[in-house]
Coordinates of C-alpha atoms in Angstrom, one line a residue:
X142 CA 89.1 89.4 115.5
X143 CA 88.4 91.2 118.6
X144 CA 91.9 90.6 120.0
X145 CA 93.0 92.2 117.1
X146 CA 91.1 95.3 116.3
X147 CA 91.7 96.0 119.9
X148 CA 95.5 96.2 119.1
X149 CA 96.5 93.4 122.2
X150 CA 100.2 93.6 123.1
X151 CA 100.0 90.8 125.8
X152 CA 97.9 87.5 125.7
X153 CA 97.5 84.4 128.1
X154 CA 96.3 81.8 125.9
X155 CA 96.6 78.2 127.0
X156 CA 99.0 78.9 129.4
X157 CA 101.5 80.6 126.9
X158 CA 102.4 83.8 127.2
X159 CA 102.3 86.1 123.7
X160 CA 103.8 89.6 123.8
X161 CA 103.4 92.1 120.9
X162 CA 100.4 92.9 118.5
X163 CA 101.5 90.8 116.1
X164 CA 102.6 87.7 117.3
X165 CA 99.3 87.9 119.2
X166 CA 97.5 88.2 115.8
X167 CA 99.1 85.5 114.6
X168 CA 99.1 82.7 117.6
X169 CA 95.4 83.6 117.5
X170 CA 94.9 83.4 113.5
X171 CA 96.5 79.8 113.7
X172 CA 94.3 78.9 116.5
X173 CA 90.6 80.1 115.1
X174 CA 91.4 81.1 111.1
X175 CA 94.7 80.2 109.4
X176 CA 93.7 82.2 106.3
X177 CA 94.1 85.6 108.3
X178 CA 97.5 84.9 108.1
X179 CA 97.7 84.0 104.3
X180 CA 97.3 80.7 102.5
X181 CA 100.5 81.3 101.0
X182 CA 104.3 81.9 101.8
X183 CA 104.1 85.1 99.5
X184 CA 100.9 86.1 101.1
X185 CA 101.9 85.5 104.7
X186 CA 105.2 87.1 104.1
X187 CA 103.0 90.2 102.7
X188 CA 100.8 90.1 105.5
X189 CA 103.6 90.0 107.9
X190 CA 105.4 93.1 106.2
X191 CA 101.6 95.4 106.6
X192 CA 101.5 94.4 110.3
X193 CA 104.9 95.4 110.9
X194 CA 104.4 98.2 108.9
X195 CA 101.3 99.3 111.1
X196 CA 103.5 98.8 113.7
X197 CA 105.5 101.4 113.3
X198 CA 103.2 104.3 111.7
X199 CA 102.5 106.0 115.3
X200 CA 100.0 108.9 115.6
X201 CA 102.1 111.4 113.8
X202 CA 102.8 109.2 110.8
X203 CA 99.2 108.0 110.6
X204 CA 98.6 110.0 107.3
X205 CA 101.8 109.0 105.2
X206 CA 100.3 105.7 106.3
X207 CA 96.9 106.1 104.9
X208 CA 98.2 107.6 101.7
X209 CA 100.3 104.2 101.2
X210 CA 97.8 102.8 101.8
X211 CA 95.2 104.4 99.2
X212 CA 98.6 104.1 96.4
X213 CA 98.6 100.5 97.1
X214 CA 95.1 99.8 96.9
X215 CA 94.3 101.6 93.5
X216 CA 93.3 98.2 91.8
X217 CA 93.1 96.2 94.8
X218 CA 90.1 95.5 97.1
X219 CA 92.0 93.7 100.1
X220 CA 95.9 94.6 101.3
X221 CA 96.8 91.2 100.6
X222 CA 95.3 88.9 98.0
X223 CA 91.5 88.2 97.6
X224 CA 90.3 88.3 101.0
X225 CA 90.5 89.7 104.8
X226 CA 93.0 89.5 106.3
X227 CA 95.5 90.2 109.9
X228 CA 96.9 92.8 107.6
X229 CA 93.8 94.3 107.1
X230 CA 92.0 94.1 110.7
X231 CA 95.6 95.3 112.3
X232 CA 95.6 98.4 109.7
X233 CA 92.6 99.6 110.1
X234 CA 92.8 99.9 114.1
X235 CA 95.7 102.1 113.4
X236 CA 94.1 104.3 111.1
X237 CA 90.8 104.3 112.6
X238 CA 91.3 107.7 114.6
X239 CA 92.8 109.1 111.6
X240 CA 89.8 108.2 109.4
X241 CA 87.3 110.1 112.3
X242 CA 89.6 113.0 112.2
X243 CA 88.9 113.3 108.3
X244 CA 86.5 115.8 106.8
X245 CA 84.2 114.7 104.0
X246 CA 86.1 116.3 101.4
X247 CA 89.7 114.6 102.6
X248 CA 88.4 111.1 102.4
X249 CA 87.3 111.5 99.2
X250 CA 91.1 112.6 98.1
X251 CA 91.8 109.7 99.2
X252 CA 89.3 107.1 97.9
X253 CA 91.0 104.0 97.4
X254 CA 91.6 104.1 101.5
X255 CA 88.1 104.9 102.1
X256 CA 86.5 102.6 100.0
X257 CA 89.2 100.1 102.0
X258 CA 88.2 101.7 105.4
X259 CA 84.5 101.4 105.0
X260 CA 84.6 97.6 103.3
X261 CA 86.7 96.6 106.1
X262 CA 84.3 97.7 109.5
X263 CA 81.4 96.7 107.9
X264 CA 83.3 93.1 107.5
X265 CA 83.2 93.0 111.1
X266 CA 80.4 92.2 113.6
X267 CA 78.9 95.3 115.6
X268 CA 79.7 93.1 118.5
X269 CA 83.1 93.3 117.8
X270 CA 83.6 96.5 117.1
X271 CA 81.4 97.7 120.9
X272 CA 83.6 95.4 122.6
X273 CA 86.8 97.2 121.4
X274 CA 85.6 100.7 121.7
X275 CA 85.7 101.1 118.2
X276 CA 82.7 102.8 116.7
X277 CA 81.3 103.0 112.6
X278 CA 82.3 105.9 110.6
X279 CA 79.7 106.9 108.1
X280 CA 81.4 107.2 104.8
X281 CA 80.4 108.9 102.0
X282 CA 82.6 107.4 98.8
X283 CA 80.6 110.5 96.5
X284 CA 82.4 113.7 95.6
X285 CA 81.2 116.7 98.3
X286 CA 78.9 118.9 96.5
X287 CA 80.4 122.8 96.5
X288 CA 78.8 125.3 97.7
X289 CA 77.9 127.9 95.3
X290 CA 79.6 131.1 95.3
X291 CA 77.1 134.2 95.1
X292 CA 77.7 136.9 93.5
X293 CA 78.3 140.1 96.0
X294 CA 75.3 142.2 96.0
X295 CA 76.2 145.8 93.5
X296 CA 77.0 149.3 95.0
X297 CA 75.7 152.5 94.4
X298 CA 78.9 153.1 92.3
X299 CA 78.4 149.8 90.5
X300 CA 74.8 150.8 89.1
X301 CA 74.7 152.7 86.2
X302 CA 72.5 156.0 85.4
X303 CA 69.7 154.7 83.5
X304 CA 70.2 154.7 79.5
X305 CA 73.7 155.1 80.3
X306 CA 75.4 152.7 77.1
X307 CA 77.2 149.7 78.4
X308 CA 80.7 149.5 77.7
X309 CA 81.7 146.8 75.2
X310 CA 82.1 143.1 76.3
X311 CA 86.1 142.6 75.3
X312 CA 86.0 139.1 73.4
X313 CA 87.9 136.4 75.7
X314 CA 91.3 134.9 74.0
X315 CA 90.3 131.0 73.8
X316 CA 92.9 129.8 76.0
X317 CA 94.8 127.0 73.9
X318 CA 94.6 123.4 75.7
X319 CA 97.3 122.0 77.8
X320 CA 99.0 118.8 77.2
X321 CA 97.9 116.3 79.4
X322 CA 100.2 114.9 82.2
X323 CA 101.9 111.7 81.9
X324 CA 101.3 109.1 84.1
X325 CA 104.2 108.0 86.0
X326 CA 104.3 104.7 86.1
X327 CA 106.3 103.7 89.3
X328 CA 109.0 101.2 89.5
X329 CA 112.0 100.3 91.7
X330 CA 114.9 101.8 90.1
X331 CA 113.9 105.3 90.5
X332 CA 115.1 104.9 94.2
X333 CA 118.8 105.2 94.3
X334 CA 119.9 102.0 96.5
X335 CA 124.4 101.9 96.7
X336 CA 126.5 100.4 99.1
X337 CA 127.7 102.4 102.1
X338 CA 130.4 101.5 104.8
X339 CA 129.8 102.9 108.4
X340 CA 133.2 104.7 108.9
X341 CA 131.5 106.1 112.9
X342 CA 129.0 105.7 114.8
X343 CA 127.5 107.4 118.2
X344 CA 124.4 107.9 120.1
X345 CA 122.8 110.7 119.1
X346 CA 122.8 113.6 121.6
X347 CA 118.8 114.1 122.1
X348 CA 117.5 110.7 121.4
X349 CA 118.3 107.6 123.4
X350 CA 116.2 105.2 120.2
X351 CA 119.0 106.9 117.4
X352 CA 122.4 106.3 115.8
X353 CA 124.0 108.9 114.0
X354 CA 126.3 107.4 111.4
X355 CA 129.3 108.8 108.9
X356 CA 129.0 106.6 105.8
X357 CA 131.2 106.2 102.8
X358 CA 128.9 106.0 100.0
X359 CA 132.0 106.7 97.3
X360 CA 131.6 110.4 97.5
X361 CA 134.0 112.9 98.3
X362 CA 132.1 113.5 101.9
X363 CA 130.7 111.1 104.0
X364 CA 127.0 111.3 104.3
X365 CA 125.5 111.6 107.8
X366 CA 122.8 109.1 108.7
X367 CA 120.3 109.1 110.9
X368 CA 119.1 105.7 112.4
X369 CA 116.1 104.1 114.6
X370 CA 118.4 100.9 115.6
X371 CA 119.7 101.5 119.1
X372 CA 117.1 98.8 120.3
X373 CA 117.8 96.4 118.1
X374 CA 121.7 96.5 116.8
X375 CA 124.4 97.2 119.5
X376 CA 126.7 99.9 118.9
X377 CA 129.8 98.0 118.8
X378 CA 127.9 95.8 115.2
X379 CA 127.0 99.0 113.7
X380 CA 130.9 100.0 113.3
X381 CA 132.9 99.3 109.8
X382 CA 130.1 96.8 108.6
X383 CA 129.0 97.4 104.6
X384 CA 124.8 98.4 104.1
X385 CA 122.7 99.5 101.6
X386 CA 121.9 103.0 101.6
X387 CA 118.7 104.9 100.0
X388 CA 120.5 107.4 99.0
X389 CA 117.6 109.3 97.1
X390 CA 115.6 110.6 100.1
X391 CA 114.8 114.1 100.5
X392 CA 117.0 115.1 103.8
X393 CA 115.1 115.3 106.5
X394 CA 116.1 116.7 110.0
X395 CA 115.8 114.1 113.2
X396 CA 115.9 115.8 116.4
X397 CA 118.2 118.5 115.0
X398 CA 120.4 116.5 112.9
X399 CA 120.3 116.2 109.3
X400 CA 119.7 112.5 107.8
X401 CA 121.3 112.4 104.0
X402 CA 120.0 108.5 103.3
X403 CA 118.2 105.6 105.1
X404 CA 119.9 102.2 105.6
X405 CA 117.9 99.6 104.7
X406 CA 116.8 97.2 106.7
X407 CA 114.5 93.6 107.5
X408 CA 112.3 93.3 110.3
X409 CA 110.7 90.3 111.5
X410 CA 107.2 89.7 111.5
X411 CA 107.0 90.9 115.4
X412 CA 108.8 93.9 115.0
X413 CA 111.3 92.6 117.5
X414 CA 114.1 91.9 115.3
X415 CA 115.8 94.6 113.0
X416 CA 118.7 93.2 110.8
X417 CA 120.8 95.2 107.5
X418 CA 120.1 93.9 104.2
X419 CA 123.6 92.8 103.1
X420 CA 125.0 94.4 100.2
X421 CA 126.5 91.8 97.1
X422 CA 129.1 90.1 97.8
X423 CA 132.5 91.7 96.6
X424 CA 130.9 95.3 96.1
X425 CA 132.2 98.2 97.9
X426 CA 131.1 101.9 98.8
X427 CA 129.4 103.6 96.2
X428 CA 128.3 100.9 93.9
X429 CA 124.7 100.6 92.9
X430 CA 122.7 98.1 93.8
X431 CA 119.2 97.3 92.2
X432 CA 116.2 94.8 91.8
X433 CA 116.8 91.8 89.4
X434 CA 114.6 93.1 86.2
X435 CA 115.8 96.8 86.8
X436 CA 119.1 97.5 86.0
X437 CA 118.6 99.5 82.9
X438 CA 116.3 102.2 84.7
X439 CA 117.9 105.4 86.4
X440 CA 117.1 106.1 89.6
X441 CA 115.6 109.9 90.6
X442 CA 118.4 112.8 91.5
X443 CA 115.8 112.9 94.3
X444 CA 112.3 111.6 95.3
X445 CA 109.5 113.7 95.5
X446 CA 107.3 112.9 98.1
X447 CA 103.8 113.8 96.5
X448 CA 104.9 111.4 94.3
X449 CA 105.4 108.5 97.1
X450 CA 107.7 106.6 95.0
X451 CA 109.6 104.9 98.2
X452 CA 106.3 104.3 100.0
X453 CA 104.4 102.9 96.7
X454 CA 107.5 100.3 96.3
X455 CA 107.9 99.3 100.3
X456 CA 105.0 97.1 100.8
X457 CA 106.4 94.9 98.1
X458 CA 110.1 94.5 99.8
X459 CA 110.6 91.4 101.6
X460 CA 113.3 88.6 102.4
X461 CA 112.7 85.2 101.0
X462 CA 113.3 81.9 102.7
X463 CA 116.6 82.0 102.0
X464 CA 117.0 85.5 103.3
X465 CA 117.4 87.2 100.7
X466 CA 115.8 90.8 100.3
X467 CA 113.8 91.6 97.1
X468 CA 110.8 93.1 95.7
X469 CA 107.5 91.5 94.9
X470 CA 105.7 93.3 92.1
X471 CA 101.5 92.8 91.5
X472 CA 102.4 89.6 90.3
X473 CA 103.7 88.1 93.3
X474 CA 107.0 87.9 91.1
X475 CA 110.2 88.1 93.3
X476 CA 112.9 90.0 92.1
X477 CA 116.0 90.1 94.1
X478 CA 118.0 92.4 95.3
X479 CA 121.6 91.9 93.1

């Protein structure tokens, strides 16, 4: 555990060498406490896709990362399953300097991740925590109490001459009751997933970790993409190869360049390997592609991201032992990717 919580990149152990934060989490769960890990291929699969996960929310994305977090945990007590585990210790050493940046009132908007926070460093021995640096937050899961407003103290102008009438009290309209909001209820095919086919591909000018890509996704234009995959995919395997495109996103700028969709992509549990998620066979630019069980929804003109529609569904996307990419739902149910 303290190996973990202290984030180790690099272990010795038994004369084997272990780079990266998680495969150190796991050599060390499968040497002390193989339930860390999961006890079951769905579980391990989900822990595997939360470390990876924490792996790549930085400092700057440490808050998107605590509001998934809170989403996912709305009837949950634990990230994965019934109990602690890797995904949990290795999530909330990332967040950690997030939480102590939090005022009282902020971690109560966000409850489900501070009820989390809290259950998880008190799970851990005080010994474990002072050997990591890592100190106890006090958190209070009750609303902040609001300071009442006082009324401003009356003018001279305000009083009024003594026995001077007072003005009648105008009646207030009774102010007719809104209809309550509907509850969105969140499911995959409200992201728009299609087939795209890289048509070029360069480095991007500013950024030595990004692709920028033209993709035909059957429109009239070809949509620029921005991606993170200069590490991991050579620039010669990017070009003419068919991927699945999230074409849904709200645009956002990468290092002055416009991104128009996200290309989707599996990870291995170390974060050192990054590979597409192959379209269907037989389908070409532009076609739709959606999780078995979903075909009848529409997917969103665009995602709105208070509504964290793309970041409520990720945890759940995973490949199966035969590789192929799908969703698990609360159910553990796997629905592939068609």
């Amino acid at each position: 555990v303290d190996a973990v919580v202290d984030q180790l990149s690099r272990l010795d152990l038994d004369g084997q060498q272990v780079e990266g934060t998680n495969s150190v989490a796991q050599v060390l769960a499968a040497k002390y406490n193989s339930e860390l890990a999961g006890t079951t291929d769905a579980e391990q699969a989900e822990v595997s896709q939360w470390m990876t996960m924490s792996a790549r929310h930085g400092p700057a994305e440490r808050q998107v990362f605590a509001q998934t977090i809170n989403n996912h945990l709305a009837q949950r007590t634990f990230l994965v399953g019934e109990r602690l585990s890797l995904a949990d210790l290795v999530a909330f050493a990332n967040v950690h300097p997030y939480m102590a940046s939090l005022s009282s009132q902020k971690r109560f908007n966000v409850s489900h991740f501070s009820r989390w926070f809290d259950l998880i460093q008190h799970s851990l021995s005080a010994d474990a925590l002072a050997k990591t640096g890592i100190q106890l937050i006090e958190i209070d899961l009750n609303a902040p109490v609001q300071p009442k407003k006082q009324a401003p103290a009356a003018t001279a102008q305000d009083k009024k001459a003594a026995g001077e009438p007072k003005a009648a009290k105008k009646e207030k309209k009774e102010k007719k009751p809104q209809p309550a909001a509907k509850d969105v209820v969140i499911v995959p095919s409200m992201i728009d997933l299609r087939v795209g086919h890289i048509v070029e591909v360069a480095k991007h000018p500013d950024a030595d970790t990004l692709y920028v890509e033209k993709i035909d996704a059957g429109e009239d234009e070809l949509r620029t993409v921005v991606s993170g995959l200069v590490r991991f995919v050579p620039i010669e395997q990017m070009m003419n190869r068919d991927v699945v495109l999230v074409c849904n996103l709200k645009p956002a700028k990468m290092r002055n360049v416009m991104s128009y969709a996200m290309v989707l992509c599996a990870t291995s549990p170390d974060g050192a390997t990054v590979e597409f998620v192959e379209p269907p066979k037989g389908s070409k630019p532009g076609d739709r592609v959606y999780f078995e069980g979903f075909a009848d929804g529409a997917p969103e003109a665009q995602l709105k991201p208070k509504m964290k529609v793309f970041e409520t569904i990720q945890p759940g996307l995973f490949t199966n032992d035969a590789r192929e990419a799908g969703w698990f739902d609360a159910n553990k149910k796997f629905h592939k990717l068609l």
